[in-house]
Short mmCIF file of C-alpha atoms in Angstrom, two decimals:
data_model
loop_
_atom_site.label_atom_id
_atom_site.label_comp_id
_atom_site.label_asym_id
_atom_site.label_seq_id
_atom_site.Cartn_x
_atom_site.Cartn_y
_atom_site.Cartn_z
CA UNK A 1 130.68 57.75 152.43
CA UNK A 2 133.28 59.35 154.64
CA UNK A 3 135.92 56.96 153.45
CA UNK A 4 135.61 58.02 149.84
CA UNK A 5 134.71 61.70 150.14
CA UNK A 6 137.91 63.63 149.61
CA UNK A 7 141.37 62.84 148.22
CA UNK A 8 143.66 61.70 151.02
CA UNK A 9 147.19 62.92 150.30
CA UNK A 10 150.10 61.35 152.15
CA UNK A 11 149.60 62.55 155.71
CA UNK A 12 152.22 63.51 158.19
CA UNK A 13 152.15 60.97 161.00
CA UNK A 14 152.10 61.95 164.60
CA UNK A 15 155.71 61.89 165.87
CA UNK A 16 157.17 61.02 169.26
CA UNK A 17 158.46 63.80 171.52
CA UNK A 18 162.11 63.59 170.26
CA UNK A 19 161.02 63.94 166.59
CA UNK A 20 158.75 66.82 167.59
CA UNK A 21 161.80 68.61 169.17
CA UNK A 22 163.83 68.04 165.96
CA UNK A 23 160.95 69.48 163.92
CA UNK A 24 160.84 72.52 166.26
CA UNK A 25 164.57 73.07 165.68
CA UNK A 26 164.12 72.74 161.95
CA UNK A 27 161.26 75.29 161.99
CA UNK A 28 163.35 77.76 164.08
CA UNK A 29 166.29 77.35 161.67
CA UNK A 30 164.17 77.91 158.63
CA UNK A 31 162.52 80.93 160.22
CA UNK A 32 165.91 82.62 160.29
CA UNK A 33 166.11 82.32 156.51
CA UNK A 34 163.04 82.44 154.13
CA UNK A 35 160.72 83.68 156.81
CA UNK A 36 163.19 85.97 158.60
CA UNK A 37 161.68 89.27 159.82
CA UNK A 38 158.04 88.37 159.18
CA UNK A 39 157.16 88.11 162.89
CA UNK A 40 155.60 84.70 162.48
CA UNK A 41 155.14 82.37 165.49
CA UNK A 42 156.66 78.87 165.48
CA UNK A 43 153.17 77.49 164.91
CA UNK A 44 149.54 78.60 164.26
CA UNK A 45 146.56 76.96 165.94
CA UNK A 46 143.14 77.01 164.57
CA UNK A 47 141.33 80.37 164.50
CA UNK A 48 137.97 79.67 166.24
CA UNK A 49 135.66 82.05 168.00
CA UNK A 50 137.95 85.00 167.73
CA UNK A 51 141.15 83.46 168.97
CA UNK A 52 143.84 81.03 168.01
CA UNK A 53 143.30 77.67 169.80
CA UNK A 54 145.19 74.44 170.08
CA UNK A 55 143.94 71.54 167.90
CA UNK A 56 141.72 69.11 169.68
CA UNK A 57 144.20 66.19 169.32
CA UNK A 58 147.22 68.49 169.93
CA UNK A 59 148.80 67.61 166.58
CA UNK A 60 150.60 69.97 164.21
CA UNK A 61 152.24 69.38 160.79
CA UNK A 62 155.20 71.06 159.10
CA UNK A 63 154.43 73.80 156.58
CA UNK A 64 157.09 73.43 153.86
CA UNK A 65 158.23 76.46 151.93
CA UNK A 66 158.56 75.66 148.19
CA UNK A 67 161.45 78.18 148.03
CA UNK A 68 163.96 75.84 149.62
CA UNK A 69 161.92 72.74 150.61
CA UNK A 70 162.31 73.43 154.34
CA UNK A 71 159.63 73.83 157.08
CA UNK A 72 159.25 77.42 158.17
CA UNK A 73 156.29 77.06 160.57
CA UNK A 74 153.84 74.47 161.86
CA UNK A 75 150.07 74.40 161.33
CA UNK A 76 147.39 72.77 163.43
CA UNK A 77 146.17 69.44 162.03
CA UNK A 78 142.34 69.74 162.12
CA UNK A 79 139.93 66.94 162.85
CA UNK A 80 136.18 66.60 163.08
CA UNK A 81 136.31 67.90 166.67
CA UNK A 82 137.94 71.18 165.54
CA UNK A 83 135.50 71.61 162.68
CA UNK A 84 132.53 70.91 165.03
CA UNK A 85 133.84 73.62 167.41
CA UNK A 86 134.23 76.12 164.50
CA UNK A 87 130.78 75.44 163.22
CA UNK A 88 129.25 75.79 166.65
CA UNK A 89 131.11 79.10 167.13
CA UNK A 90 129.87 80.36 163.79
CA UNK A 91 126.26 79.40 164.40
CA UNK A 92 126.33 81.02 167.87
CA UNK A 93 127.84 84.16 166.40
CA UNK A 94 125.20 84.27 163.64
CA UNK A 95 122.34 83.82 166.01
CA UNK A 96 123.45 86.21 168.75
CA UNK A 97 125.47 88.86 166.90
CA UNK A 98 126.07 88.88 163.21
CA UNK A 99 122.43 88.46 162.04
CA UNK A 100 121.70 91.72 163.94
CA UNK A 101 124.43 93.76 162.38
CA UNK A 102 123.15 96.36 159.88
CA UNK A 103 124.17 96.56 156.23
CA UNK A 104 125.96 99.81 157.01
CA UNK A 105 128.00 98.24 159.75
CA UNK A 106 128.93 95.22 157.65
CA UNK A 107 130.03 97.52 154.86
CA UNK A 108 132.21 99.59 157.19
CA UNK A 109 133.79 96.42 158.54
CA UNK A 110 134.68 95.22 155.06
CA UNK A 111 136.22 98.57 154.30
CA UNK A 112 138.23 98.42 157.45
CA UNK A 113 139.47 94.93 156.51
CA UNK A 114 140.63 96.24 153.16
CA UNK A 115 142.43 99.13 154.87
CA UNK A 116 144.24 96.67 157.13
CA UNK A 117 145.24 94.53 154.23
CA UNK A 118 146.58 97.54 152.46
CA UNK A 119 148.49 98.75 155.52
CA UNK A 120 150.10 95.27 155.82
CA UNK A 121 150.55 94.63 152.07
CA UNK A 122 154.31 94.15 152.20
CA UNK A 123 154.26 91.65 155.07
CA UNK A 124 151.24 89.66 153.74
CA UNK A 125 152.76 89.56 150.27
CA UNK A 126 156.02 88.16 151.61
CA UNK A 127 154.24 85.57 153.75
CA UNK A 128 152.18 84.50 150.67
CA UNK A 129 155.50 84.17 148.73
CA UNK A 130 157.07 82.03 151.41
CA UNK A 131 153.99 79.93 151.86
CA UNK A 132 153.19 79.30 148.17
CA UNK A 133 156.51 79.82 146.40
CA UNK A 134 155.19 82.35 143.87
CA UNK A 135 157.28 85.39 142.98
CA UNK A 136 157.15 88.29 145.44
CA UNK A 137 156.59 90.74 142.65
CA UNK A 138 153.35 88.95 141.81
CA UNK A 139 152.08 88.81 145.38
CA UNK A 140 152.81 92.51 145.77
CA UNK A 141 151.37 93.65 142.41
CA UNK A 142 148.45 91.25 142.11
CA UNK A 143 147.59 88.91 144.97
CA UNK A 144 147.14 91.36 147.82
CA UNK A 145 145.84 94.37 145.79
CA UNK A 146 143.16 92.15 144.22
CA UNK A 147 142.17 90.90 147.66
CA UNK A 148 141.87 94.53 148.90
CA UNK A 149 139.72 95.36 145.93
CA UNK A 150 137.25 92.54 146.54
CA UNK A 151 136.51 93.67 150.08
CA UNK A 152 136.04 97.25 148.92
CA UNK A 153 133.88 96.21 146.00
CA UNK A 154 131.42 94.21 148.15
CA UNK A 155 131.37 96.83 150.79
CA UNK A 156 130.13 99.24 148.19
CA UNK A 157 127.70 96.81 146.49
CA UNK A 158 125.64 96.07 149.54
CA UNK A 159 125.15 99.81 150.37
CA UNK A 160 123.54 100.30 146.94
CA UNK A 161 121.24 97.33 146.97
CA UNK A 162 117.42 97.60 147.13
CA UNK A 163 114.67 95.16 147.63
CA UNK A 164 111.82 94.19 145.21
CA UNK A 165 108.18 94.94 145.51
CA UNK A 166 105.42 94.15 143.04
CA UNK A 167 101.65 94.72 143.01
CA UNK A 168 99.79 91.48 142.29
CA UNK A 169 96.41 93.18 142.27
CA UNK A 170 94.72 96.19 143.79
CA UNK A 171 94.85 94.58 147.30
CA UNK A 172 97.87 92.28 147.17
CA UNK A 173 101.54 93.23 147.52
CA UNK A 174 104.52 90.93 146.96
CA UNK A 175 107.78 91.74 148.76
CA UNK A 176 110.95 89.78 147.97
CA UNK A 177 113.65 90.01 150.63
CA UNK A 178 117.12 88.52 150.34
CA UNK A 179 118.29 86.87 153.60
CA UNK A 180 121.64 85.29 154.46
CA UNK A 181 121.87 81.51 154.58
CA UNK A 182 123.50 81.42 158.00
CA UNK A 183 126.78 79.56 158.31
CA UNK A 184 128.70 78.61 155.11
CA UNK A 185 131.58 76.32 154.66
CA UNK A 186 134.44 77.32 152.37
CA UNK A 187 137.38 75.24 151.08
CA UNK A 188 140.05 77.17 149.20
CA UNK A 189 143.01 76.03 147.05
CA UNK A 190 146.74 76.54 147.45
CA UNK A 191 147.53 78.49 144.26
CA UNK A 192 146.15 81.88 145.51
CA UNK A 193 145.68 81.39 149.28
CA UNK A 194 144.83 85.01 150.17
CA UNK A 195 142.95 86.05 146.99
CA UNK A 196 140.81 82.89 146.95
CA UNK A 197 140.00 83.52 150.63
CA UNK A 198 138.99 87.07 149.74
CA UNK A 199 136.90 85.95 146.84
CA UNK A 200 134.83 83.81 149.19
CA UNK A 201 134.97 85.70 152.43
CA UNK A 202 134.05 89.15 151.06
CA UNK A 203 130.64 88.18 149.45
CA UNK A 204 129.77 85.73 152.21
CA UNK A 205 130.27 88.38 154.87
CA UNK A 206 128.63 91.10 152.79
CA UNK A 207 125.57 88.91 152.42
CA UNK A 208 125.40 88.55 156.19
CA UNK A 209 126.73 85.03 156.73
CA UNK A 210 129.23 83.56 159.19
CA UNK A 211 132.05 81.37 157.77
CA UNK A 212 134.09 78.31 158.53
CA UNK A 213 137.01 78.18 156.16
CA UNK A 214 139.55 75.51 155.46
CA UNK A 215 142.76 76.42 153.60
CA UNK A 216 144.75 73.93 151.60
CA UNK A 217 147.20 71.89 153.61
CA UNK A 218 150.00 73.03 151.35
CA UNK A 219 149.48 76.76 152.22
CA UNK A 220 147.88 77.01 155.68
CA UNK A 221 149.88 80.02 156.97
CA UNK A 222 149.13 83.19 155.05
CA UNK A 223 145.45 83.06 155.82
CA UNK A 224 146.22 82.90 159.48
CA UNK A 225 148.29 86.12 159.18
CA UNK A 226 145.18 87.65 157.60
CA UNK A 227 142.99 86.43 160.52
CA UNK A 228 145.32 88.21 163.01
CA UNK A 229 144.12 91.39 161.29
CA UNK A 230 140.51 90.47 160.88
CA UNK A 231 140.27 89.66 164.56
CA UNK A 232 140.51 93.37 165.33
CA UNK A 233 137.42 94.03 163.14
CA UNK A 234 134.97 91.12 163.17
CA UNK A 235 133.07 89.91 166.25
CA UNK A 236 134.22 86.51 167.53
CA UNK A 237 132.94 83.50 165.63
CA UNK A 238 132.03 85.39 162.38
CA UNK A 239 135.01 83.85 160.57
CA UNK A 240 136.69 80.67 161.73
CA UNK A 241 139.61 78.94 160.08
CA UNK A 242 140.56 75.31 160.57
CA UNK A 243 143.70 74.06 158.92
CA UNK A 244 144.49 70.49 158.16
CA UNK A 245 144.24 67.81 155.42
CA UNK A 246 141.46 67.27 152.98
CA UNK A 247 140.65 63.75 154.14
CA UNK A 248 140.34 64.96 157.74
CA UNK A 249 139.39 68.60 158.22
CA UNK A 250 138.06 69.08 154.68
CA UNK A 251 135.81 66.02 154.86
CA UNK A 252 134.57 66.97 158.30
CA UNK A 253 133.54 70.37 157.02
CA UNK A 254 131.92 69.10 153.85
CA UNK A 255 129.76 66.64 155.81
CA UNK A 256 128.92 68.90 158.79
CA UNK A 257 125.18 69.29 159.33
CA UNK A 258 125.57 72.72 160.86
CA UNK A 259 126.44 74.54 157.64
CA UNK A 260 123.91 75.92 155.08
CA UNK A 261 126.18 76.11 151.99
CA UNK A 262 129.48 74.86 150.54
CA UNK A 263 131.83 76.83 148.41
CA UNK A 264 134.83 75.05 146.90
CA UNK A 265 137.66 75.88 144.62
CA UNK A 266 139.93 73.09 143.53
CA UNK A 267 140.18 70.04 141.26
CA UNK A 268 137.25 68.59 139.35
CA UNK A 269 137.70 65.25 140.98
CA UNK A 270 137.47 66.68 144.50
CA UNK A 271 134.65 68.88 143.36
CA UNK A 272 132.55 65.82 142.56
CA UNK A 273 133.08 64.50 146.07
CA UNK A 274 132.15 67.90 147.61
CA UNK A 275 128.92 67.79 145.54
CA UNK A 276 128.10 64.36 146.93
CA UNK A 277 128.50 65.64 150.41
CA UNK A 278 126.25 68.66 149.74
CA UNK A 279 123.65 66.32 148.30
CA UNK A 280 123.59 64.33 151.47
CA UNK A 281 122.80 67.54 153.41
CA UNK A 282 120.69 69.08 150.63
CA UNK A 283 122.57 72.34 150.73
CA UNK A 284 123.51 74.66 147.85
CA UNK A 285 127.05 74.47 146.47
CA UNK A 286 129.21 76.51 144.22
CA UNK A 287 132.18 74.88 142.52
CA UNK A 288 135.09 76.54 140.68
CA UNK A 289 137.10 73.71 139.27
CA UNK A 290 139.73 72.75 136.71
CA UNK A 291 140.41 74.05 133.27
CA UNK A 292 142.38 73.52 130.07
CA UNK A 293 142.07 76.99 128.63
CA UNK A 294 142.82 77.75 125.01
CA UNK A 295 144.20 81.00 123.67
CA UNK A 296 143.53 81.61 119.97
CA UNK A 297 145.91 83.75 117.98
CA UNK A 298 144.59 84.80 114.56
CA UNK A 299 146.70 85.88 111.56
CA UNK A 300 145.91 89.58 111.95
CA UNK A 301 147.91 89.65 115.23
CA UNK A 302 151.07 89.70 113.04
CA UNK A 303 149.80 92.29 110.60
CA UNK A 304 151.98 94.99 112.16
CA UNK A 305 155.08 94.97 114.36
CA UNK A 306 153.65 97.22 116.99
CA UNK A 307 152.58 97.51 120.58
CA UNK A 308 149.61 95.18 120.02
CA UNK A 309 151.88 92.43 118.69
CA UNK A 310 154.15 92.87 121.73
CA UNK A 311 151.04 92.57 123.94
CA UNK A 312 149.95 89.42 122.14
CA UNK A 313 153.31 87.79 122.53
CA UNK A 314 153.23 88.63 126.27
CA UNK A 315 149.66 87.20 126.26
CA UNK A 316 150.89 83.86 125.05
CA UNK A 317 153.75 83.76 127.61
CA UNK A 318 151.30 84.49 130.49
CA UNK A 319 151.02 80.69 130.78
CA UNK A 320 153.95 81.07 133.13
CA UNK A 321 152.17 83.52 135.50
CA UNK A 322 152.04 82.13 139.02
CA UNK A 323 154.30 79.23 137.74
CA UNK A 324 151.28 78.10 135.67
CA UNK A 325 149.42 77.20 138.86
CA UNK A 326 146.23 78.93 137.68
CA UNK A 327 142.97 77.23 136.89
CA UNK A 328 142.70 79.41 133.79
CA UNK A 329 146.25 79.00 132.69
CA UNK A 330 146.21 79.18 128.90
CA UNK A 331 147.69 75.70 128.70
CA UNK A 332 146.64 75.41 125.02
CA UNK A 333 147.99 77.89 122.52
CA UNK A 334 146.15 77.71 119.13
CA UNK A 335 147.95 79.69 116.42
CA UNK A 336 146.74 80.20 112.87
CA UNK A 337 148.99 78.15 110.64
CA UNK A 338 150.18 80.95 108.31
CA UNK A 339 151.75 82.94 111.22
CA UNK A 340 152.86 79.97 113.37
CA UNK A 341 156.56 80.00 112.73
CA UNK A 342 157.08 83.73 112.99
CA UNK A 343 154.78 84.14 116.03
CA UNK A 344 156.14 81.19 117.93
CA UNK A 345 159.74 82.42 117.34
CA UNK A 346 158.78 85.53 119.30
CA UNK A 347 156.87 83.62 122.01
CA UNK A 348 159.81 81.15 122.58
CA UNK A 349 162.26 84.01 122.85
CA UNK A 350 160.07 85.90 125.34
CA UNK A 351 159.62 82.62 127.33
CA UNK A 352 163.31 82.08 127.53
CA UNK A 353 163.74 85.62 128.81
CA UNK A 354 161.74 84.79 131.96
CA UNK A 355 164.01 85.13 135.02
CA UNK A 356 163.55 82.24 137.36
CA UNK A 357 165.07 81.91 140.80
CA UNK A 358 164.56 82.88 144.46
CA UNK A 359 160.91 84.15 144.61
CA UNK A 360 161.89 86.58 147.33
CA UNK A 361 164.15 88.38 144.90
CA UNK A 362 161.91 91.00 143.24
CA UNK A 363 163.78 90.63 140.00
CA UNK A 364 162.52 87.01 139.79
CA UNK A 365 159.65 86.66 137.35
CA UNK A 366 158.65 83.03 138.02
CA UNK A 367 159.02 81.22 141.34
CA UNK A 368 158.64 77.69 142.74
CA UNK A 369 155.95 75.13 142.35
CA UNK A 370 153.86 74.67 145.49
CA UNK A 371 155.15 71.23 146.57
CA UNK A 372 157.43 68.42 145.73
CA UNK A 373 154.33 66.35 144.69
CA UNK A 374 153.25 69.04 142.27
CA UNK A 375 156.76 69.43 140.95
CA UNK A 376 156.92 65.66 140.29
CA UNK A 377 153.48 65.74 138.60
CA UNK A 378 154.60 68.48 136.17
CA UNK A 379 157.86 66.66 135.30
CA UNK A 380 155.88 63.51 134.64
CA UNK A 381 153.51 65.34 132.25
CA UNK A 382 156.39 66.84 130.36
CA UNK A 383 157.88 63.37 129.96
CA UNK A 384 154.45 62.07 128.97
CA UNK A 385 154.24 64.75 126.26
CA UNK A 386 157.49 63.85 124.67
CA UNK A 387 156.62 60.18 124.81
CA UNK A 388 153.42 61.00 122.99
CA UNK A 389 155.46 62.65 120.30
CA UNK A 390 155.30 66.30 121.35
CA UNK A 391 158.23 68.48 120.47
CA UNK A 392 159.95 70.57 123.18
CA UNK A 393 160.26 74.10 121.91
CA UNK A 394 161.76 75.39 125.17
CA UNK A 395 162.24 74.26 128.70
CA UNK A 396 161.13 70.71 129.24
CA UNK A 397 162.92 70.02 132.55
CA UNK A 398 163.31 70.71 136.24
CA UNK A 399 165.14 73.88 137.13
CA UNK A 400 167.63 73.69 140.00
CA UNK A 401 167.90 77.42 140.63
CA UNK A 402 167.49 77.23 144.48
CA UNK A 403 168.85 74.34 146.41
CA UNK A 404 166.07 72.17 147.73
CA UNK A 405 163.25 74.12 146.11
CA UNK A 406 160.62 73.00 143.56
CA UNK A 407 161.37 74.72 140.33
CA UNK A 408 160.43 73.93 136.69
CA UNK A 409 161.72 75.68 133.48
CA UNK A 410 158.86 77.37 131.65
CA UNK A 411 158.01 74.87 128.92
CA UNK A 412 156.33 74.96 125.55
CA UNK A 413 155.41 71.67 123.83
CA UNK A 414 154.27 71.37 120.24
CA UNK A 415 151.79 68.73 119.38
CA UNK A 416 148.17 67.92 118.63
CA UNK A 417 144.94 68.40 120.61
CA UNK A 418 144.34 64.64 121.01
CA UNK A 419 147.46 64.33 123.22
CA UNK A 420 147.02 64.03 126.99
CA UNK A 421 149.09 67.14 127.55
CA UNK A 422 146.39 69.06 125.63
CA UNK A 423 143.50 67.34 127.40
CA UNK A 424 144.54 66.91 131.05
CA UNK A 425 145.16 69.75 133.55
CA UNK A 426 148.86 69.95 134.37
CA UNK A 427 148.82 73.01 136.67
CA UNK A 428 152.26 74.11 136.01
CA UNK A 429 154.37 76.39 133.67
CA UNK A 430 153.69 74.20 130.66
CA UNK A 431 151.72 75.11 127.61
CA UNK A 432 151.00 73.03 124.51
CA UNK A 433 150.78 74.62 121.09
CA UNK A 434 149.11 73.58 117.89
CA UNK A 435 147.84 75.22 114.71
CA UNK A 436 144.48 75.83 113.00
CA UNK A 437 143.43 76.71 109.41
CA UNK A 438 140.39 78.95 110.02
CA UNK A 439 137.84 80.17 112.52
CA UNK A 440 135.79 77.03 112.30
CA UNK A 441 138.68 74.80 113.17
CA UNK A 442 139.90 77.17 115.86
CA UNK A 443 136.58 77.03 117.65
CA UNK A 444 136.25 73.24 117.23
CA UNK A 445 139.71 72.70 118.76
CA UNK A 446 139.08 75.23 121.52
CA UNK A 447 135.83 73.41 122.54
CA UNK A 448 137.31 69.92 122.26
CA UNK A 449 137.81 69.58 126.02
CA UNK A 450 135.78 68.57 129.06
CA UNK A 451 136.58 71.88 130.67
CA UNK A 452 135.16 75.30 130.09
CA UNK A 453 136.70 77.77 132.55
CA UNK A 454 138.59 80.31 130.54
CA UNK A 455 139.75 81.16 127.03
CA UNK A 456 141.57 83.87 125.12
CA UNK A 457 141.02 85.37 121.66
CA UNK A 458 143.64 87.63 120.03
CA UNK A 459 142.76 89.38 116.84
CA UNK A 460 142.74 92.83 115.23
CA UNK A 461 139.43 91.98 113.48
CA UNK A 462 136.45 93.56 115.36
CA UNK A 463 134.08 91.01 113.98
CA UNK A 464 136.21 88.07 115.17
CA UNK A 465 136.61 89.79 118.56
CA UNK A 466 132.90 89.39 119.22
CA UNK A 467 131.75 86.29 117.20
CA UNK A 468 134.53 83.89 118.05
CA UNK A 469 134.23 84.37 121.91
CA UNK A 470 130.47 83.80 121.57
CA UNK A 471 131.15 80.36 120.09
CA UNK A 472 133.64 79.28 122.72
CA UNK A 473 132.21 77.23 125.54
CA UNK A 474 133.87 78.92 128.59
CA UNK A 475 132.65 81.06 131.40
CA UNK A 476 135.29 83.68 130.92
CA UNK A 477 136.71 84.71 127.51
CA UNK A 478 139.40 87.31 127.49
CA UNK A 479 139.63 89.28 124.24
CA UNK A 480 142.98 90.79 123.39
CA UNK A 481 144.00 90.46 127.12
CA UNK A 482 144.46 87.65 129.63
CA UNK A 483 144.63 87.02 133.37
CA UNK A 484 142.57 90.06 134.40
CA UNK A 485 140.38 89.40 137.44
CA UNK A 486 138.44 92.53 138.37
CA UNK A 487 136.03 92.26 141.29
CA UNK A 488 133.04 93.55 139.21
CA UNK A 489 133.31 90.93 136.42
CA UNK A 490 131.67 87.49 136.98
CA UNK A 491 134.01 84.50 136.91
CA UNK A 492 133.15 80.84 136.73
CA UNK A 493 133.06 77.74 134.50
CA UNK A 494 131.07 75.83 131.95
CA UNK A 495 131.02 71.99 131.63
CA UNK A 496 133.36 70.25 134.14
CA UNK A 497 134.89 73.44 135.29
CA UNK A 498 132.03 73.87 137.77
CA UNK A 499 129.04 76.08 138.27
CA UNK A 500 128.10 79.20 140.11
CA UNK A 501 130.14 82.37 139.87
CA UNK A 502 132.85 84.06 141.81
CA UNK A 503 133.31 87.82 142.01
CA UNK A 504 130.69 90.36 140.78
CA UNK A 505 127.58 91.30 142.71
CA UNK A 506 125.73 88.23 141.42
CA UNK A 507 127.92 86.30 143.85
CA UNK A 508 125.74 87.60 146.61
CA UNK A 509 122.92 85.49 145.31
CA UNK A 510 124.90 82.33 146.08
CA UNK A 511 125.10 83.29 149.70
CA UNK A 512 121.46 84.22 150.20
CA UNK A 513 117.93 82.85 149.92
CA UNK A 514 114.84 84.68 148.85
CA UNK A 515 111.98 85.23 151.28
CA UNK A 516 108.71 86.24 149.70
CA UNK A 517 106.10 88.12 151.79
CA UNK A 518 102.69 88.07 150.09
CA UNK A 519 100.62 90.75 151.82
CA UNK A 520 96.85 91.08 151.50
CA UNK A 521 95.37 94.48 152.15
CA UNK A 522 91.89 93.27 151.46
CA UNK A 523 89.55 93.23 154.45
CA UNK A 524 87.20 90.68 152.77
CA UNK A 525 87.44 86.93 153.13
CA UNK A 526 88.01 84.60 150.19
CA UNK A 527 84.56 83.07 150.62
CA UNK A 528 85.56 79.37 150.42
CA UNK A 529 84.52 78.57 153.95
#
């Protein structure tokens, strides 16, 4: 099973000493550019048992910044030995320390973590930008503030919780107590490294668990900068981070018998393999997977030339947020046919006004794709779309705005919902637009996908604003808005977009198990024997 568990990307091979010295020189050179002034080391080890440690095999790999395609730091290349050490540390911490920490103490620690993230917002936002390639203005305005809010939200939720008691009869009492699972494994994606870590760490810790987390190999650095802060708050072993590749560290974590739950965010294909691993261990799993989200724009949107229309146009262009590397990217725009020409004229103009370029420039609105492989995949899909007969309304090509970086022009393709560009997840700044006649056809097209993660409905009609979202098969439907992710609203998918929920207090249920105490107050025996 191990050989087929997780996708195995092209791995960096162990290099001889001379090549290692050249890599070190390249890292130091890059550090004087895109990562200048961030105070990063030349390499990060794994974070295990409260400290950064060397990888068991001594191997590191280059972390490439999408901004210029150059390495800016090295990350430890994790193996089964590293994961085993992390799981052991987590189980020891749970047994000896964390399981004895009160709810009040856990809440206060989460609040302290939020404070530290806030105090270091500028630095963390910049590291996230360098690590992932997204625009600095997004990491400062969204990524880090959302992460802070999640820790504060769960810190508050657990202070307000109460247990459940019920009277079965005059002499029998039922008590239901929520207990942590123990040690949980978490695998996070590369598109929102710090926020996705916060989405999983905050509820897991709030529920009383210890964690072993694996970041994506494309973005292993920003979470380590976060761990430098968390190390001043949490006891050793409560959170452990092992970096590395999916086919090595990820596979080792998914198959480890010392964890009690798996939480995964990533592709649907890899999610299936994660689920197989969980089945082998008979442990619960939550999966937040891919999407092909539709946004429906009804005729009433264009009834007036006002602020709402301006908001709707921006809503359509939000496909370019985070370079389109969002699982809920509205990669299908469905526009009612009688307003199509007028509405899309405005959408294309707004799209062409997006400023692309150096993500570290706060005037830049859209940054770089996360890797050369992702860049190539997006270009291939654009070419596939045109070969299928789709029309390029704007963009449609790579964007050489920073030498060596991985940039794509924000792209809108016009076609039909049976095309692959409408059905397959591209994960880039590419959206495909088509028309619909009426509500019935709009809903039919929206639901004609294997995915069901997100959707958007734009209308001035209050009846449509309620009835249409109820018919759409998606876990999150935004109505007259898009890309809002508050901590106290549940988020998750239908169909092949996964199961379980992220965010909201219901998330705590995924990290706990229910113990029932059935208490008899009757002094008399049953009388059977």
